[in-house]
Amino acid sequence: MERILVTGAYGQIGSELVPALRDRFGVDNVIAAGYKNTVPPQFFDGPNTDVDVADYSQLDSAIMDHQVDTVYHLGSVLSALAERDRKQAYAVNFSGVHNVLEAALANGVRQVIVPSSIAAFGPETPAHNTPNDTVQKPNTIYGISKVFTELMGNYYTTKLGLDVRGVRLPGIISWKVEPTAGTTDYAVAIFYGAIREGRYASFLGPDTCLPMMYMPDAVSSLIDVATADFDRLKHHVDYNVAAMSFTPAELATAIERRIPGFEMQYDVDPLRQSIADSWPDKLDDTVARQEWDWSPRYDLDAMVDDMLENLRRKLA
Ligand code: SER
C-alpha cells in the first residue's frame, strides 16, 4: 500500500485532506506532518511528525523514516502574510518546494502533489475565463512562488522523471479549520460573523469577483489529479480548476436569504484589495476536464447551505 506524507497537515486544507486520504489508503499509511503545532485531536488516530519544510534534513528524515511513496506538499505561507514577511515566505514557499522536490528525488519518492493557485496569475492575465495557458506575471510574492512551484514541478517531471502534479486552487471555503492570512479568507470569516453576530465587515470591496471552491471539491481535485492516468496528462502542476465565482455582495445576498437581517459592511484593507485586484475573476478549466475528468459538485447555493448547517453545529 502507498505511504503518503502530507506537509501543512494541520492547516485549512491539510486537516480535511488527511482524513480523506486515510479513508482511502488506510490510517497508518498517511503521515500528517505539521510545523510546531499542537496535534489536533482528529490526527490522534494515525501517524504524525513535526517537519519544518524550510529544513531539508527534516524532510529527508521524515521521508526516509516513514518510507514515503507520495508527498502532498501543502505547507505554504498565504498571500497577505507573504507580502508582509518576504523572508518567511521565501523560506517556506520557495526553499520548501525545492527541498520537497530534492528530498523526493533523493529517496525514490514516486509522486509529489503540490497545489498552485489563482495567485499564479497577475494583472496582465485575461481576468475573465482565464485560459489554462496564458500570460501569468503575478505581482505578489505568493504568486511568484506559485509560478516557481509550477515551473519547478514541470521540470522535475519532464527532465528528472519525478511525477509532480498540481492544480491552481481558488479561494477555499470550509468550516473545520479557518485559513490564515489569505486574500480570500473573507469568504470563510463571513459565515462566522453571520452565525455569531448577524453581521460581517468585509475587507474586500463589494464588487471584487474571485474564483472560489468548497472544500470537498478542493480535496477531490487534489486526489483526482494524483490518481489520473499519467499518459493522458499534457500538463502537470498547472491545471486551472473552477467551481464558482462570486463577489462579497453576492455572497452576502446568498447568506441574507438564509439569515434574514444579516448585515454586510465594508472595511476595505488596501493590501488584500490590491492583491485581489491582480487575480482573475473566473478560470476556464476545460483542460482539467479533458485531461483527467475534473468536475466540481458544489455551486454557490449548495456551498452556502452546507457551510451554514455544519458551522452552526460546530459553533453550537
Ligand atoms: N486563498 C489563497 C490566498 O488568499 C489563494 O490561493 O492567499
Tab-separated table of C-alpha atoms and ligand atoms in Angstrom:
chain	number	residue	atom	x	y	z
A	1	MET	CA	0.000	0.000	0.000
A	2	GLU	CA	1.072	3.550	-0.822
A	3	ARG	CA	2.757	5.513	2.032
A	4	ILE	CA	1.809	9.190	1.972
A	5	LEU	CA	3.338	12.211	3.758
A	6	VAL	CA	1.225	15.395	3.996
A	7	THR	CA	3.036	18.640	4.884
A	8	GLY	CA	0.976	21.538	6.211
A	9	ALA	CA	-1.263	18.793	7.580
A	10	TYR	CA	-2.933	20.911	10.275
A	11	GLY	CA	-3.774	23.834	8.005
A	12	GLN	CA	-7.133	24.577	6.380
A	13	ILE	CA	-6.747	22.063	3.527
A	14	GLY	CA	-4.491	19.525	5.258
A	15	SER	CA	-6.888	18.959	8.114
A	16	GLU	CA	-9.519	17.753	5.637
A	17	LEU	CA	-7.209	16.104	3.096
A	18	VAL	CA	-5.540	13.865	5.721
A	19	PRO	CA	-8.796	12.173	6.830
A	20	ALA	CA	-9.854	11.761	3.169
A	21	LEU	CA	-6.517	10.104	2.325
A	22	ARG	CA	-6.718	7.927	5.465
A	23	ASP	CA	-10.192	6.731	4.429
A	24	ARG	CA	-8.867	5.774	1.038
A	25	PHE	CA	-5.342	4.499	1.705
A	26	GLY	CA	-5.540	3.354	5.339
A	27	VAL	CA	-4.965	5.296	8.556
A	28	ASP	CA	-1.425	4.018	9.164
A	29	ASN	CA	-0.300	4.859	5.610
A	30	VAL	CA	-0.899	8.620	5.835
A	31	ILE	CA	1.618	10.592	7.908
A	32	ALA	CA	0.465	14.050	8.979
A	33	ALA	CA	3.399	16.473	9.088
A	34	GLY	CA	2.877	19.803	10.834
A	35	TYR	CA	5.233	22.532	11.912
A	36	LYS	CA	5.490	23.334	15.623
A	37	ASN	CA	1.782	22.766	16.104
A	38	THR	CA	-0.135	21.016	18.776
A	39	VAL	CA	-1.604	17.993	17.065
A	40	PRO	CA	-5.365	18.466	16.639
A	41	PRO	CA	-7.470	15.618	18.112
A	42	GLN	CA	-8.577	14.352	14.698
A	43	PHE	CA	-4.975	13.334	13.951
A	44	PHE	CA	-4.511	11.124	17.006
A	45	ASP	CA	-5.801	8.146	15.025
A	46	GLY	CA	-2.754	7.977	12.760
A	47	PRO	CA	0.970	8.727	12.446
A	48	ASN	CA	2.155	12.321	12.937
A	49	THR	CA	5.504	14.036	12.711
A	50	ASP	CA	6.943	17.539	13.022
A	51	VAL	CA	8.578	18.855	9.842
A	52	ASP	CA	9.904	22.321	9.044
A	53	VAL	CA	9.817	22.267	5.226
A	54	ALA	CA	12.448	25.020	5.137
A	55	ASP	CA	14.922	22.485	6.614
A	56	TYR	CA	15.987	19.878	4.032
A	57	SER	CA	17.276	17.407	6.618
A	58	GLN	CA	13.932	17.258	8.437
A	59	LEU	CA	12.089	16.446	5.205
A	60	ASP	CA	14.724	13.946	4.173
A	61	SER	CA	14.446	12.101	7.525
A	62	ALA	CA	10.626	12.120	7.528
A	63	ILE	CA	10.512	10.667	4.005
A	64	MET	CA	13.167	8.067	4.788
A	65	ASP	CA	11.872	7.057	8.241
A	66	HIS	CA	8.294	6.578	7.033
A	67	GLN	CA	9.258	5.003	3.675
A	68	VAL	CA	7.151	7.535	1.820
A	69	ASP	CA	5.990	6.942	-1.797
A	70	THR	CA	3.906	10.103	-2.249
A	71	VAL	CA	4.139	13.604	-0.764
A	72	TYR	CA	1.215	16.040	-0.679
A	73	HIS	CA	3.057	19.312	-0.065
A	74	LEU	CA	0.566	21.785	1.409
A	75	GLY	CA	2.861	23.764	3.705
A	76	SER	CA	2.722	27.345	2.430
A	77	VAL	CA	2.554	30.971	3.564
A	78	LEU	CA	-0.615	32.530	2.085
A	79	SER	CA	-0.789	35.731	0.060
A	80	ALA	CA	-1.288	38.525	2.597
A	81	LEU	CA	1.305	37.223	5.081
A	82	ALA	CA	3.801	36.617	2.242
A	83	GLU	CA	3.635	40.340	1.336
A	84	ARG	CA	4.345	41.282	4.962
A	85	ASP	CA	7.052	38.681	5.660
A	86	ARG	CA	9.030	38.018	2.483
A	87	LYS	CA	11.774	36.195	4.367
A	88	GLN	CA	9.420	33.618	5.846
A	89	ALA	CA	7.611	33.329	2.515
A	90	TYR	CA	10.891	32.655	0.715
A	91	ALA	CA	11.935	30.006	3.260
A	92	VAL	CA	8.607	28.164	3.127
A	93	ASN	CA	7.262	28.762	-0.391
A	94	PHE	CA	10.487	28.722	-2.418
A	95	SER	CA	13.067	26.750	-0.392
A	96	GLY	CA	10.313	24.496	0.975
A	97	VAL	CA	9.200	23.465	-2.511
A	98	HIS	CA	12.795	22.951	-3.647
A	99	ASN	CA	13.530	20.858	-0.530
A	100	VAL	CA	10.469	18.678	-1.089
A	101	LEU	CA	11.394	18.023	-4.732
A	102	GLU	CA	15.046	17.253	-3.933
A	103	ALA	CA	14.232	15.069	-0.901
A	104	ALA	CA	11.668	13.229	-3.044
A	105	LEU	CA	14.268	12.548	-5.759
A	106	ALA	CA	16.941	11.513	-3.259
A	107	ASN	CA	14.641	8.988	-1.564
A	108	GLY	CA	12.973	7.452	-4.625
A	109	VAL	CA	9.558	9.015	-3.927
A	110	ARG	CA	7.138	8.178	-6.759
A	111	GLN	CA	4.912	11.234	-6.747
A	112	VAL	CA	4.643	14.783	-5.348
A	113	ILE	CA	1.337	16.671	-5.317
A	114	VAL	CA	1.648	20.402	-4.734
A	115	PRO	CA	-1.114	22.994	-5.152
A	116	SER	CA	-0.639	26.102	-7.221
A	117	SER	CA	-3.168	28.935	-7.009
A	118	ILE	CA	-5.161	31.555	-8.884
A	119	ALA	CA	-2.395	33.784	-7.482
A	120	ALA	CA	-0.087	32.404	-10.192
A	121	PHE	CA	-1.842	34.911	-12.476
A	122	GLY	CA	-1.346	38.672	-12.494
A	123	PRO	CA	-2.693	41.999	-13.736
A	124	GLU	CA	-1.799	41.267	-17.388
A	125	THR	CA	-3.656	37.924	-17.390
A	126	PRO	CA	-7.090	37.909	-19.081
A	127	ALA	CA	-9.294	38.124	-15.967
A	128	HIS	CA	-12.469	36.543	-17.273
A	129	ASN	CA	-12.489	32.869	-18.296
A	130	THR	CA	-8.720	32.849	-17.834
A	131	PRO	CA	-7.289	30.172	-20.161
A	132	ASN	CA	-5.124	27.407	-18.706
A	133	ASP	CA	-2.101	28.515	-20.706
A	134	THR	CA	-1.755	32.279	-20.823
A	135	VAL	CA	0.389	35.176	-19.613
A	136	GLN	CA	0.978	34.835	-15.834
A	137	LYS	CA	3.385	37.512	-14.463
A	138	PRO	CA	1.981	37.683	-10.889
A	139	ASN	CA	2.905	40.778	-8.842
A	140	THR	CA	2.794	39.204	-5.377
A	141	ILE	CA	5.452	37.143	-3.546
A	142	TYR	CA	2.918	34.348	-3.064
A	143	GLY	CA	2.012	34.366	-6.757
A	144	ILE	CA	5.659	34.371	-7.833
A	145	SER	CA	6.263	31.389	-5.514
A	146	LYS	CA	3.387	29.543	-7.195
A	147	VAL	CA	4.795	30.147	-10.698
A	148	PHE	CA	8.131	28.874	-9.340
A	149	THR	CA	6.278	25.803	-7.990
A	150	GLU	CA	4.576	25.132	-11.329
A	151	LEU	CA	7.748	25.518	-13.388
A	152	MET	CA	9.914	23.513	-10.989
A	153	GLY	CA	7.297	20.755	-10.774
A	154	ASN	CA	7.016	20.567	-14.548
A	155	TYR	CA	10.825	20.499	-14.831
A	156	TYR	CA	11.257	17.687	-12.288
A	157	THR	CA	8.555	15.724	-14.126
A	158	THR	CA	9.804	16.118	-17.676
A	159	LYS	CA	13.568	16.283	-17.053
A	160	LEU	CA	14.099	14.215	-13.920
A	161	GLY	CA	11.307	11.631	-14.056
A	162	LEU	CA	9.624	12.546	-10.738
A	163	ASP	CA	5.823	12.567	-11.145
A	164	VAL	CA	4.807	16.026	-9.872
A	165	ARG	CA	1.188	17.219	-10.214
A	166	GLY	CA	-0.914	20.122	-9.042
A	167	VAL	CA	-3.971	22.287	-9.558
A	168	ARG	CA	-4.425	26.059	-9.346
A	169	LEU	CA	-6.739	26.256	-6.356
A	170	PRO	CA	-9.027	29.263	-5.940
A	171	GLY	CA	-10.185	30.590	-2.535
A	172	ILE	CA	-11.195	27.566	-0.468
A	173	ILE	CA	-14.274	27.733	1.743
A	174	SER	CA	-14.584	25.336	4.678
A	175	TRP	CA	-15.962	25.081	8.220
A	176	LYS	CA	-13.461	22.835	10.069
A	177	VAL	CA	-10.255	24.939	10.192
A	178	GLU	CA	-10.017	28.610	9.204
A	179	PRO	CA	-7.433	29.777	6.635
A	180	THR	CA	-4.619	32.066	7.824
A	181	ALA	CA	-3.633	35.363	6.205
A	182	GLY	CA	-5.022	34.774	2.726
A	183	THR	CA	-6.846	37.237	0.492
A	184	THR	CA	-9.909	35.054	0.018
A	185	ASP	CA	-10.388	34.426	3.791
A	186	TYR	CA	-13.360	36.814	3.953
A	187	ALA	CA	-15.475	34.128	2.277
A	188	VAL	CA	-14.944	31.901	5.347
A	189	ALA	CA	-14.970	34.600	8.056
A	190	ILE	CA	-18.315	35.931	6.798
A	191	PHE	CA	-20.045	32.710	7.919
A	192	TYR	CA	-18.662	33.028	11.475
A	193	GLY	CA	-19.856	36.654	11.573
A	194	ALA	CA	-23.276	35.764	10.186
A	195	ILE	CA	-23.903	32.943	12.681
A	196	ARG	CA	-22.417	34.624	15.765
A	197	GLU	CA	-23.469	38.241	15.290
A	198	GLY	CA	-25.718	38.504	12.241
A	199	ARG	CA	-23.218	40.829	10.592
A	200	TYR	CA	-19.786	40.971	8.941
A	201	ALA	CA	-17.377	43.667	7.732
A	202	SER	CA	-15.643	42.534	4.532
A	203	PHE	CA	-12.015	43.516	3.928
A	204	LEU	CA	-12.629	43.278	0.154
A	205	GLY	CA	-14.965	45.697	-1.627
A	206	PRO	CA	-18.495	44.616	-2.660
A	207	ASP	CA	-17.730	44.027	-6.357
A	208	THR	CA	-14.458	42.080	-6.091
A	209	CYS	CA	-15.234	38.900	-8.024
A	210	LEU	CA	-12.923	35.936	-7.295
A	211	PRO	CA	-12.879	32.208	-8.097
A	212	MET	CA	-13.863	30.075	-5.071
A	213	MET	CA	-14.365	26.399	-4.250
A	214	TYR	CA	-15.933	24.406	-1.419
A	215	MET	CA	-13.521	22.154	0.482
A	216	PRO	CA	-14.918	18.754	-0.618
A	217	ASP	CA	-14.227	19.743	-4.245
A	218	ALA	CA	-10.735	21.011	-3.380
A	219	VAL	CA	-9.886	17.703	-1.685
A	220	SER	CA	-11.263	15.785	-4.693
A	221	SER	CA	-9.292	17.914	-7.133
A	222	LEU	CA	-6.010	17.015	-5.390
A	223	ILE	CA	-6.763	13.293	-5.105
A	224	ASP	CA	-8.223	13.102	-8.634
A	225	VAL	CA	-5.217	14.763	-10.271
A	226	ALA	CA	-2.919	12.489	-8.236
A	227	THR	CA	-4.692	9.319	-9.355
A	228	ALA	CA	-5.234	10.318	-13.012
A	229	ASP	CA	-3.708	8.229	-15.782
A	230	PHE	CA	-0.263	9.787	-16.426
A	231	ASP	CA	-0.458	9.070	-20.163
A	232	ARG	CA	-3.467	11.369	-20.541
A	233	LEU	CA	-1.706	14.345	-18.925
A	234	LYS	CA	-0.271	17.018	-21.172
A	235	HIS	CA	0.160	19.379	-18.196
A	236	HIS	CA	1.454	18.539	-14.725
A	237	VAL	CA	1.457	21.175	-11.980
A	238	ASP	CA	-0.526	23.869	-13.782
A	239	TYR	CA	-4.205	22.905	-14.095
A	240	ASN	CA	-6.933	25.531	-13.763
A	241	VAL	CA	-9.810	24.143	-11.698
A	242	ALA	CA	-13.035	26.113	-11.256
A	243	ALA	CA	-16.232	25.659	-9.248
A	244	MET	CA	-17.877	29.065	-8.642
A	245	SER	CA	-17.072	32.773	-8.761
A	246	PHE	CA	-18.769	35.473	-6.716
A	247	THR	CA	-18.337	38.919	-5.158
A	248	PRO	CA	-18.645	39.745	-1.438
A	249	ALA	CA	-22.006	41.400	-2.221
A	250	GLU	CA	-23.291	38.257	-3.958
A	251	LEU	CA	-22.173	36.038	-1.075
A	252	ALA	CA	-23.845	38.433	1.381
A	253	THR	CA	-27.108	38.170	-0.582
A	254	ALA	CA	-26.957	34.371	-0.550
A	255	ILE	CA	-26.435	34.414	3.245
A	256	GLU	CA	-29.130	37.057	3.813
A	257	ARG	CA	-31.620	34.807	2.029
A	258	ARG	CA	-30.956	32.177	4.705
A	259	ILE	CA	-30.336	34.508	7.683
A	260	PRO	CA	-32.843	37.367	7.283
A	261	GLY	CA	-31.484	40.613	8.674
A	262	PHE	CA	-27.843	39.659	8.032
A	263	GLU	CA	-25.938	42.899	7.668
A	264	MET	CA	-22.896	43.273	5.399
A	265	GLN	CA	-20.489	46.158	5.878
A	266	TYR	CA	-17.250	47.008	4.119
A	267	ASP	CA	-13.964	47.947	5.753
A	268	VAL	CA	-11.555	47.563	2.856
A	269	ASP	CA	-7.954	46.525	3.553
A	270	PRO	CA	-5.807	48.163	0.828
A	271	LEU	CA	-3.196	45.358	0.831
A	272	ARG	CA	-5.625	42.489	0.336
A	273	GLN	CA	-7.773	44.542	-2.052
A	274	SER	CA	-4.756	45.202	-4.289
A	275	ILE	CA	-3.843	41.508	-4.233
A	276	ALA	CA	-7.420	40.516	-5.139
A	277	ASP	CA	-7.496	43.099	-7.933
A	278	SER	CA	-4.470	41.423	-9.552
A	279	TRP	CA	-6.185	38.000	-9.705
A	280	PRO	CA	-8.632	36.618	-12.290
A	281	ASP	CA	-12.348	36.583	-11.533
A	282	LYS	CA	-13.139	33.319	-13.313
A	283	LEU	CA	-10.934	30.494	-14.630
A	284	ASP	CA	-11.545	28.318	-17.688
A	285	ASP	CA	-10.949	24.736	-16.515
A	286	THR	CA	-11.532	22.934	-19.840
A	287	VAL	CA	-8.027	21.437	-19.848
A	288	ALA	CA	-8.520	19.729	-16.445
A	289	ARG	CA	-11.925	18.441	-17.597
A	290	GLN	CA	-10.352	16.996	-20.746
A	291	GLU	CA	-7.163	15.529	-19.290
A	292	TRP	CA	-8.446	13.993	-16.012
A	293	ASP	CA	-12.245	14.464	-15.990
A	294	TRP	CA	-12.323	17.271	-13.405
A	295	SER	CA	-15.848	18.178	-12.350
A	296	PRO	CA	-16.897	20.057	-9.163
A	297	ARG	CA	-20.017	19.204	-7.116
A	298	TYR	CA	-20.753	22.425	-5.200
A	299	ASP	CA	-22.082	25.700	-6.610
A	300	LEU	CA	-22.723	28.844	-4.531
A	301	ASP	CA	-26.112	27.777	-3.143
A	302	ALA	CA	-25.071	24.218	-2.298
A	303	MET	CA	-21.922	25.547	-0.587
A	304	VAL	CA	-23.798	28.169	1.493
A	305	ASP	CA	-26.400	25.607	2.653
A	306	ASP	CA	-23.729	23.118	3.694
A	307	MET	CA	-21.499	25.747	5.362
A	308	LEU	CA	-24.347	27.136	7.466
A	309	GLU	CA	-25.521	23.695	8.532
A	310	ASN	CA	-22.069	22.454	9.570
A	311	LEU	CA	-20.778	25.683	11.090
A	312	ARG	CA	-23.963	26.147	13.147
A	313	ARG	CA	-23.465	22.656	14.546
A	314	LYS	CA	-19.779	23.319	15.234
A	315	LEU	CA	-20.413	26.647	16.993
A	316	ALA	CA	-23.484	25.460	18.959
B	1	SER	N1	-6.593	31.534	-0.782
B	1	SER	C1	-5.264	31.945	-1.166
B	1	SER	C2	-4.952	33.276	-0.590
B	1	SER	O1	-5.836	34.040	-0.413
B	1	SER	C3	-5.151	31.980	-2.661
B	1	SER	O2	-4.537	30.802	-3.125
B	1	SER	O3	-3.831	33.582	-0.349
